[in-house]
Amino acid sequence: MLIRRPDDIRPSEITPESAFLNRRATLAALFGAGAATALPRAFAAEGATPAAPPAPNLTYTKNARYTVPNDTPNSWAEVTGYNNFYEFGTDKTDPARNAGTLRAKPWSVEIAGEAEVRGKFTFEDIVKPHALEERIYRFRCVEAWSMVIPWVGFPLGDLLKRFKPTSKAKYVEFTTLLDPRQMPGQSLPVLDWPYVEGLRIDEAMHPLTLLVTGVYGRELPNQNGAPLRLMAPWKYGFKNVKSIVKIRFTEQQPRNSWNVAAPNEYGFYANVNPQVDHPRWSQASERRIGGGFFARRQPTLTFNGYAEQVAGLYTGMDLKRYF
Ligand SMILES: Nc1nc2c(c(=O)[nH]1)N[C@H]1C(S)=C(S)[C@@H](COP(=O)(O)O)O[C@H]1N2
Ligand SMILES: [Mo]
């Protein structure tokens, strides 16, 4: 059955035109014939009985300061089945189907740039010194859909401090793994691989910014960015780079993948802002995933509801210019 919500934004509307051409034909070669013939379809689990998450396999505490009042988290099936991870295909259901080729263990992260402590660190070196906590955050994709997600992780700033950034460290750049054998979508010119993102150092150090290792009490599924991904909940989803292999402290503002692909459409800051529309659609409201066929649209909140905590980072900045 083909159910297509009228307010759905098709990949053809968000992918740069040149990259979108013949996408289905090329995906067929990478992912098998099914991808070429499958009609676009609504996420199967949407509106269905929420599938319960499997038992937790992480040790963590619930941080009750970070919850979303009057809202319940999206189901496990939604959080792990409706994804953007173009390294595994551009449809929302592609990552769950295709991300099995990613080897998230063992993993290492290179620390580089303007910091006293640099070098290669294992996943365990990175994570072990930190107590994991669960925080329920709003999540807002630039495509005007949203979820509520119980992430497990720890404040990124606590990690960054361990590397003793120098006074020249004004920004932090994060890079995803580059390996077309593990990430077959990297064989297509959809984005300039590897996926890179960046934050200003004060954004990276902000207590809301998490380095995420899990969701729903479990180690991150590959499709959600195993084993390490970023989460800055006041920004559009594309800032939250997955499967990070490199963290670099820089003096200059780093490039970020979607800005490189379409600079008029995706900025560096990408703060959720109902008053600054995407050139091709409004950001004033959003479709909350999981409401079923008659899903409600809800108003977009400034800084995705985190204005009280983060607005001060942008005092005096014209947020229409720095979008
Ligand atoms: N490496 C990488 N990171 C990525 C993306 C991607 O395509 N590749 N997509 C981004 C976008 S657009 C969104 S909305 C979120 C989706 O995260 P989720 O699938 O865990 O909900 O991941 C972000 N991080
Ligand atoms: Mo997104």
CSV table of C-alpha atoms and ligand atoms in Angstrom, one decimal:
chain,number,residue,atom,x,y,z
A,1,MET,CA,0.0,0.0,0.0
A,2,LEU,CA,1.3,3.4,-0.9
A,3,ILE,CA,0.6,6.0,1.8
A,4,ARG,CA,2.3,9.3,1.1
A,5,ARG,CA,1.6,12.1,3.5
A,6,PRO,CA,1.0,15.4,1.6
A,7,ASP,CA,3.5,17.2,3.7
A,8,ASP,CA,6.2,14.7,3.2
A,9,ILE,CA,9.4,16.2,1.7
A,10,ARG,CA,10.8,13.9,-0.9
A,11,PRO,CA,14.5,13.3,-1.1
A,12,SER,CA,14.4,14.9,-4.5
A,13,GLU,CA,13.5,18.2,-2.7
A,14,ILE,CA,16.4,18.0,-0.3
A,15,THR,CA,19.1,16.4,-2.4
A,16,PRO,CA,21.0,18.6,-4.8
A,17,GLU,CA,19.6,18.0,-8.2
A,18,SER,CA,22.8,16.7,-9.8
A,19,ALA,CA,23.2,14.1,-7.1
A,20,PHE,CA,19.6,13.0,-7.3
A,21,LEU,CA,19.6,12.1,-11.0
A,22,ASN,CA,19.4,8.4,-11.5
A,23,ARG,CA,19.7,7.8,-7.8
A,24,ARG,CA,17.4,4.9,-7.8
A,25,ALA,CA,19.1,3.2,-10.6
A,26,THR,CA,22.5,3.6,-9.0
A,27,LEU,CA,21.3,2.6,-5.6
A,28,ALA,CA,20.1,-0.7,-7.2
A,29,ALA,CA,23.7,-1.6,-8.0
A,30,LEU,CA,24.8,-0.9,-4.5
A,31,PHE,CA,22.0,-2.3,-2.4
A,32,GLY,CA,20.3,-4.8,-4.6
A,33,ALA,CA,17.4,-4.6,-7.1
A,34,GLY,CA,14.8,-4.0,-4.4
A,35,ALA,CA,15.9,-0.4,-4.0
A,36,ALA,CA,15.3,0.4,-7.6
A,37,THR,CA,11.8,-1.0,-7.9
A,38,ALA,CA,10.5,-0.1,-4.5
A,39,LEU,CA,7.9,2.7,-4.6
A,40,PRO,CA,8.4,5.5,-2.2
A,41,ARG,CA,6.4,4.6,0.8
A,42,ALA,CA,5.6,5.9,4.3
A,43,PHE,CA,7.6,4.5,7.1
A,44,ALA,CA,5.9,1.2,7.9
A,45,ALA,CA,6.0,1.5,11.6
A,46,GLU,CA,4.6,5.0,11.7
A,47,GLY,CA,1.2,4.8,13.3
A,48,ALA,CA,1.6,1.2,14.1
A,49,THR,CA,1.8,-0.2,17.6
A,50,PRO,CA,5.1,1.0,19.0
A,51,ALA,CA,7.6,-1.8,19.2
A,52,ALA,CA,9.2,-2.1,22.6
A,53,PRO,CA,12.9,-1.5,22.8
A,54,PRO,CA,15.1,-4.6,23.7
A,55,ALA,CA,16.5,-4.7,27.2
A,56,PRO,CA,19.1,-2.1,28.0
A,57,ASN,CA,22.8,-3.1,27.6
A,58,LEU,CA,24.4,0.0,28.9
A,59,THR,CA,24.9,1.2,32.5
A,60,TYR,CA,23.6,4.8,32.9
A,61,THR,CA,21.6,7.0,35.1
A,62,LYS,CA,18.5,8.9,34.0
A,63,ASN,CA,19.1,12.7,34.2
A,64,ALA,CA,15.6,14.0,35.2
A,65,ARG,CA,16.6,17.6,34.4
A,66,TYR,CA,16.4,16.8,30.7
A,67,THR,CA,13.0,15.6,29.8
A,68,VAL,CA,10.3,16.9,27.4
A,69,PRO,CA,7.2,17.9,29.3
A,70,ASN,CA,3.8,16.8,28.0
A,71,ASP,CA,5.3,14.6,25.4
A,72,THR,CA,6.4,11.0,25.3
A,73,PRO,CA,9.5,9.6,23.4
A,74,ASN,CA,9.1,8.2,20.0
A,75,SER,CA,9.0,4.4,19.8
A,76,TRP,CA,12.1,2.3,19.4
A,77,ALA,CA,10.8,1.3,16.0
A,78,GLU,CA,10.6,5.0,14.9
A,79,VAL,CA,13.9,6.0,16.4
A,80,THR,CA,15.8,3.2,14.8
A,81,GLY,CA,13.7,2.8,11.6
A,82,TYR,CA,13.2,6.3,10.3
A,83,ASN,CA,16.7,7.8,9.8
A,84,ASN,CA,18.9,10.0,7.8
A,85,PHE,CA,22.3,8.5,7.2
A,86,TYR,CA,23.1,9.0,3.5
A,87,GLU,CA,26.1,6.8,3.7
A,88,PHE,CA,23.5,4.0,3.7
A,89,GLY,CA,21.0,5.4,1.2
A,90,THR,CA,18.7,8.4,1.0
A,91,ASP,CA,15.3,7.0,1.9
A,92,LYS,CA,14.3,7.1,5.6
A,93,THR,CA,14.1,3.3,5.8
A,94,ASP,CA,17.5,2.7,4.0
A,95,PRO,CA,19.8,3.0,7.0
A,96,ALA,CA,18.0,0.4,9.1
A,97,ARG,CA,18.2,-2.0,6.1
A,98,ASN,CA,21.7,-1.3,4.9
A,99,ALA,CA,23.8,-0.2,7.9
A,100,GLY,CA,24.7,-3.8,8.9
A,101,THR,CA,28.0,-3.4,6.9
A,102,LEU,CA,29.3,-0.9,9.4
A,103,ARG,CA,31.8,-2.3,11.8
A,104,ALA,CA,31.4,-0.2,14.9
A,105,LYS,CA,33.8,-2.4,17.0
A,106,PRO,CA,36.7,-1.9,17.3
A,107,TRP,CA,36.6,1.9,16.8
A,108,SER,CA,39.1,4.7,17.3
A,109,VAL,CA,39.0,8.5,17.1
A,110,GLU,CA,41.8,10.8,16.1
A,111,ILE,CA,42.2,14.0,18.1
A,112,ALA,CA,43.9,16.7,16.1
A,113,GLY,CA,44.5,20.4,15.7
A,114,GLU,CA,44.7,23.1,18.3
A,115,ALA,CA,45.0,21.0,21.5
A,116,GLU,CA,47.9,20.0,23.7
A,117,VAL,CA,46.7,16.4,23.7
A,118,ARG,CA,46.4,14.8,20.3
A,119,GLY,CA,46.6,11.4,18.8
A,120,LYS,CA,44.6,8.2,18.2
A,121,PHE,CA,42.3,7.0,21.0
A,122,THR,CA,40.2,3.9,21.2
A,123,PHE,CA,36.5,4.0,21.8
A,124,GLU,CA,37.2,2.8,25.3
A,125,ASP,CA,39.8,5.6,25.9
A,126,ILE,CA,37.2,8.1,24.8
A,127,VAL,CA,34.1,6.8,26.8
A,128,LYS,CA,35.3,4.9,29.9
A,129,PRO,CA,36.3,8.0,32.0
A,130,HIS,CA,32.7,9.4,31.7
A,131,ALA,CA,29.5,8.4,33.5
A,132,LEU,CA,26.7,7.8,31.0
A,133,GLU,CA,23.4,9.4,31.5
A,134,GLU,CA,20.0,9.3,29.7
A,135,ARG,CA,18.6,12.6,28.5
A,136,ILE,CA,15.3,12.9,26.7
A,137,TYR,CA,15.7,15.6,24.0
A,138,ARG,CA,13.6,17.0,21.3
A,139,PHE,CA,15.0,16.3,17.9
A,140,ARG,CA,14.2,18.5,14.8
A,141,CYS,CA,15.3,17.6,11.3
A,142,VAL,CA,15.7,20.5,8.8
A,143,GLU,CA,13.1,18.6,6.7
A,144,ALA,CA,10.4,19.8,9.2
A,145,TRP,CA,9.8,16.6,11.0
A,146,SER,CA,10.6,16.0,14.7
A,147,MET,CA,10.9,13.3,17.3
A,148,VAL,CA,11.5,13.0,21.0
A,149,ILE,CA,14.4,10.7,21.8
A,150,PRO,CA,16.0,9.2,24.9
A,151,TRP,CA,19.7,9.4,24.1
A,152,VAL,CA,22.5,8.0,26.3
A,153,GLY,CA,25.8,9.7,26.4
A,154,PHE,CA,27.8,12.3,28.3
A,155,PRO,CA,28.6,16.0,27.9
A,156,LEU,CA,30.9,16.5,24.9
A,157,GLY,CA,32.7,19.4,26.8
A,158,ASP,CA,33.9,16.9,29.5
A,159,LEU,CA,35.7,15.0,26.8
A,160,LEU,CA,37.1,18.0,24.9
A,161,LYS,CA,38.6,19.4,28.1
A,162,ARG,CA,40.7,16.3,28.5
A,163,PHE,CA,42.6,17.3,25.3
A,164,LYS,CA,43.4,20.8,26.6
A,165,PRO,CA,42.3,22.9,23.7
A,166,THR,CA,44.7,25.9,23.1
A,167,SER,CA,43.6,29.5,22.9
A,168,LYS,CA,43.5,29.2,19.1
A,169,ALA,CA,40.8,26.5,19.3
A,170,LYS,CA,37.7,28.6,18.2
A,171,TYR,CA,35.8,25.7,16.5
A,172,VAL,CA,35.6,21.9,16.6
A,173,GLU,CA,35.3,19.8,13.5
A,174,PHE,CA,33.8,16.3,13.5
A,175,THR,CA,34.4,13.8,10.7
A,176,THR,CA,32.5,10.6,9.9
A,177,LEU,CA,34.2,7.4,8.8
A,178,LEU,CA,35.2,7.3,5.1
A,179,ASP,CA,35.0,3.7,3.9
A,180,PRO,CA,32.8,2.9,0.9
A,181,ARG,CA,33.1,-0.8,1.7
A,182,GLN,CA,31.4,-0.3,5.0
A,183,MET,CA,29.4,2.7,3.9
A,184,PRO,CA,28.2,1.8,0.3
A,185,GLY,CA,26.4,5.1,-0.1
A,186,GLN,CA,29.8,6.8,-0.2
A,187,SER,CA,30.2,5.4,-3.8
A,188,LEU,CA,27.6,7.9,-4.9
A,189,PRO,CA,28.2,11.6,-5.3
A,190,VAL,CA,25.3,12.5,-3.0
A,191,LEU,CA,27.6,14.5,-0.7
A,192,ASP,CA,31.3,15.4,-0.7
A,193,TRP,CA,32.4,12.5,1.6
A,194,PRO,CA,33.3,12.1,4.3
A,195,TYR,CA,30.4,13.8,6.1
A,196,VAL,CA,31.9,16.7,8.2
A,197,GLU,CA,30.3,19.0,10.7
A,198,GLY,CA,31.4,21.7,13.1
A,199,LEU,CA,30.5,23.7,16.1
A,200,ARG,CA,31.8,26.9,17.6
A,201,ILE,CA,33.9,25.9,20.7
A,202,ASP,CA,31.4,27.5,23.1
A,203,GLU,CA,28.6,25.5,21.4
A,204,ALA,CA,30.7,22.3,21.7
A,205,MET,CA,31.4,23.0,25.4
A,206,HIS,CA,27.7,23.9,26.2
A,207,PRO,CA,26.3,21.5,28.8
A,208,LEU,CA,23.4,20.5,26.5
A,209,THR,CA,25.8,19.2,23.8
A,210,LEU,CA,26.1,15.4,24.2
A,211,LEU,CA,28.5,12.8,22.8
A,212,VAL,CA,26.0,10.0,22.3
A,213,THR,CA,26.8,6.3,22.6
A,214,GLY,CA,23.3,4.9,23.0
A,215,VAL,CA,19.6,5.2,22.7
A,216,TYR,CA,16.8,3.6,24.8
A,217,GLY,CA,19.5,2.3,27.2
A,218,ARG,CA,21.2,0.4,24.4
A,219,GLU,CA,24.4,0.8,22.5
A,220,LEU,CA,23.7,2.9,19.4
A,221,PRO,CA,22.3,0.9,16.5
A,222,ASN,CA,24.5,1.4,13.4
A,223,GLN,CA,21.7,3.4,11.6
A,224,ASN,CA,21.8,5.9,14.5
A,225,GLY,CA,25.5,6.6,14.1
A,226,ALA,CA,27.3,3.9,16.0
A,227,PRO,CA,29.4,3.9,18.0
A,228,LEU,CA,29.7,7.7,18.6
A,229,ARG,CA,27.6,10.6,17.4
A,230,LEU,CA,26.9,14.2,18.2
A,231,MET,CA,23.7,15.7,19.7
A,232,ALA,CA,23.2,19.4,20.0
A,233,PRO,CA,19.4,19.5,20.4
A,234,TRP,CA,18.8,23.2,19.6
A,235,LYS,CA,20.2,22.7,16.1
A,236,TYR,CA,18.7,21.0,13.0
A,237,GLY,CA,19.4,17.3,12.8
A,238,PHE,CA,22.1,17.5,10.1
A,239,LYS,CA,24.5,19.1,12.6
A,240,ASN,CA,24.5,15.8,14.6
A,241,VAL,CA,27.2,13.9,12.7
A,242,LYS,CA,27.3,10.2,13.1
A,243,SER,CA,30.0,7.5,13.4
A,244,ILE,CA,32.7,10.0,14.3
A,245,VAL,CA,36.4,9.1,13.6
A,246,LYS,CA,38.0,12.4,14.0
A,247,ILE,CA,37.7,15.5,16.2
A,248,ARG,CA,39.8,18.5,15.2
A,249,PHE,CA,40.2,21.8,17.0
A,250,THR,CA,40.4,24.7,14.6
A,251,GLU,CA,41.0,28.4,14.4
A,252,GLN,CA,38.8,28.8,11.3
A,253,GLN,CA,35.2,27.8,10.9
A,254,PRO,CA,35.1,24.3,9.6
A,255,ARG,CA,33.3,23.3,6.4
A,256,ASN,CA,30.0,21.4,7.0
A,257,SER,CA,28.7,18.9,4.4
A,258,TRP,CA,25.2,20.3,3.8
A,259,ASN,CA,26.5,23.8,3.6
A,260,VAL,CA,29.1,22.7,1.0
A,261,ALA,CA,26.3,20.9,-1.0
A,262,ALA,CA,23.9,23.8,-1.0
A,263,PRO,CA,25.1,27.0,0.8
A,264,ASN,CA,21.9,28.9,0.2
A,265,GLU,CA,19.9,26.3,2.0
A,266,TYR,CA,22.0,25.0,4.9
A,267,GLY,CA,24.1,27.3,7.0
A,268,PHE,CA,26.8,26.6,9.5
A,269,TYR,CA,24.8,27.5,12.6
A,270,ALA,CA,21.6,25.6,11.7
A,271,ASN,CA,19.8,26.8,14.9
A,272,VAL,CA,16.2,25.7,14.8
A,273,ASN,CA,14.4,28.9,14.0
A,274,PRO,CA,10.7,29.2,13.1
A,275,GLN,CA,11.3,32.7,11.7
A,276,VAL,CA,13.9,31.7,9.2
A,277,ASP,CA,12.4,29.5,6.5
A,278,HIS,CA,14.3,27.1,4.3
A,279,PRO,CA,14.3,28.6,0.8
A,280,ARG,CA,12.0,25.8,-0.4
A,281,TRP,CA,9.8,25.3,2.7
A,282,SER,CA,8.6,26.8,5.9
A,283,GLN,CA,10.2,26.1,9.2
A,284,ALA,CA,7.3,27.6,11.1
A,285,SER,CA,5.8,24.2,11.9
A,286,GLU,CA,6.9,20.6,12.0
A,287,ARG,CA,5.4,17.1,11.6
A,288,ARG,CA,5.8,15.1,14.8
A,289,ILE,CA,6.7,11.5,13.7
A,290,GLY,CA,4.5,8.9,15.3
A,291,GLY,CA,1.2,10.6,15.3
A,292,GLY,CA,-0.2,8.1,12.8
A,293,PHE,CA,-2.0,9.0,9.6
A,294,PHE,CA,-3.7,12.1,11.1
A,295,ALA,CA,-0.4,13.3,12.7
A,296,ARG,CA,-0.6,16.7,14.1
A,297,ARG,CA,1.6,19.5,12.9
A,298,GLN,CA,3.0,21.5,15.8
A,299,PRO,CA,4.6,24.9,15.9
A,300,THR,CA,8.4,24.9,15.7
A,301,LEU,CA,10.0,26.3,18.8
A,302,THR,CA,12.9,28.8,18.8
A,303,PHE,CA,16.1,26.9,19.3
A,304,ASN,CA,13.9,23.8,19.3
A,305,GLY,CA,12.7,24.6,22.8
A,306,TYR,CA,16.1,25.2,24.3
A,307,ALA,CA,16.2,29.0,24.0
A,308,GLU,CA,16.5,29.6,27.7
A,309,GLN,CA,19.7,27.6,27.8
A,310,VAL,CA,21.4,28.6,24.5
A,311,ALA,CA,20.0,32.0,23.3
A,312,GLY,CA,22.9,33.7,25.2
A,313,LEU,CA,25.4,32.1,22.9
A,314,TYR,CA,24.1,34.2,20.0
A,315,THR,CA,23.6,37.6,21.6
A,316,GLY,CA,24.1,40.4,19.1
A,317,MET,CA,24.2,38.0,16.1
A,318,ASP,CA,21.7,38.5,13.2
A,319,LEU,CA,20.3,35.0,13.1
A,320,LYS,CA,18.8,35.5,9.6
A,321,ARG,CA,22.3,36.1,8.3
A,322,TYR,CA,23.9,33.4,10.4
A,323,PHE,CA,21.3,30.7,9.7
B,1,LIG,N1,27.5,10.9,8.8
B,1,LIG,C1,26.2,11.4,8.7
B,1,LIG,N2,25.7,12.0,9.8
B,1,LIG,C2,24.4,12.4,9.8
B,1,LIG,C3,23.6,12.3,8.6
B,1,LIG,C4,24.2,11.7,7.5
B,1,LIG,O1,23.6,11.5,6.4
B,1,LIG,N3,25.5,11.2,7.6
B,1,LIG,N4,22.3,12.8,8.5
B,1,LIG,C5,22.0,13.9,9.5
B,1,LIG,C6,20.6,14.3,9.5
B,1,LIG,S1,20.0,15.2,8.2
B,1,LIG,C7,19.8,13.9,10.6
B,1,LIG,S2,18.2,14.4,10.6
B,1,LIG,C8,20.3,13.1,11.7
B,1,LIG,C9,19.4,11.8,11.8
B,1,LIG,O2,19.7,11.1,13.0
B,1,LIG,P1,18.9,9.8,13.4
B,1,LIG,O3,18.8,9.0,12.1
B,1,LIG,O4,19.6,9.1,14.5
B,1,LIG,O5,17.5,10.3,13.8
B,1,LIG,O6,21.6,12.6,11.5
B,1,LIG,C10,22.5,13.5,10.9
B,1,LIG,N5,23.9,13.0,10.9
B,2,MO,MO,18.0,16.1,8.9
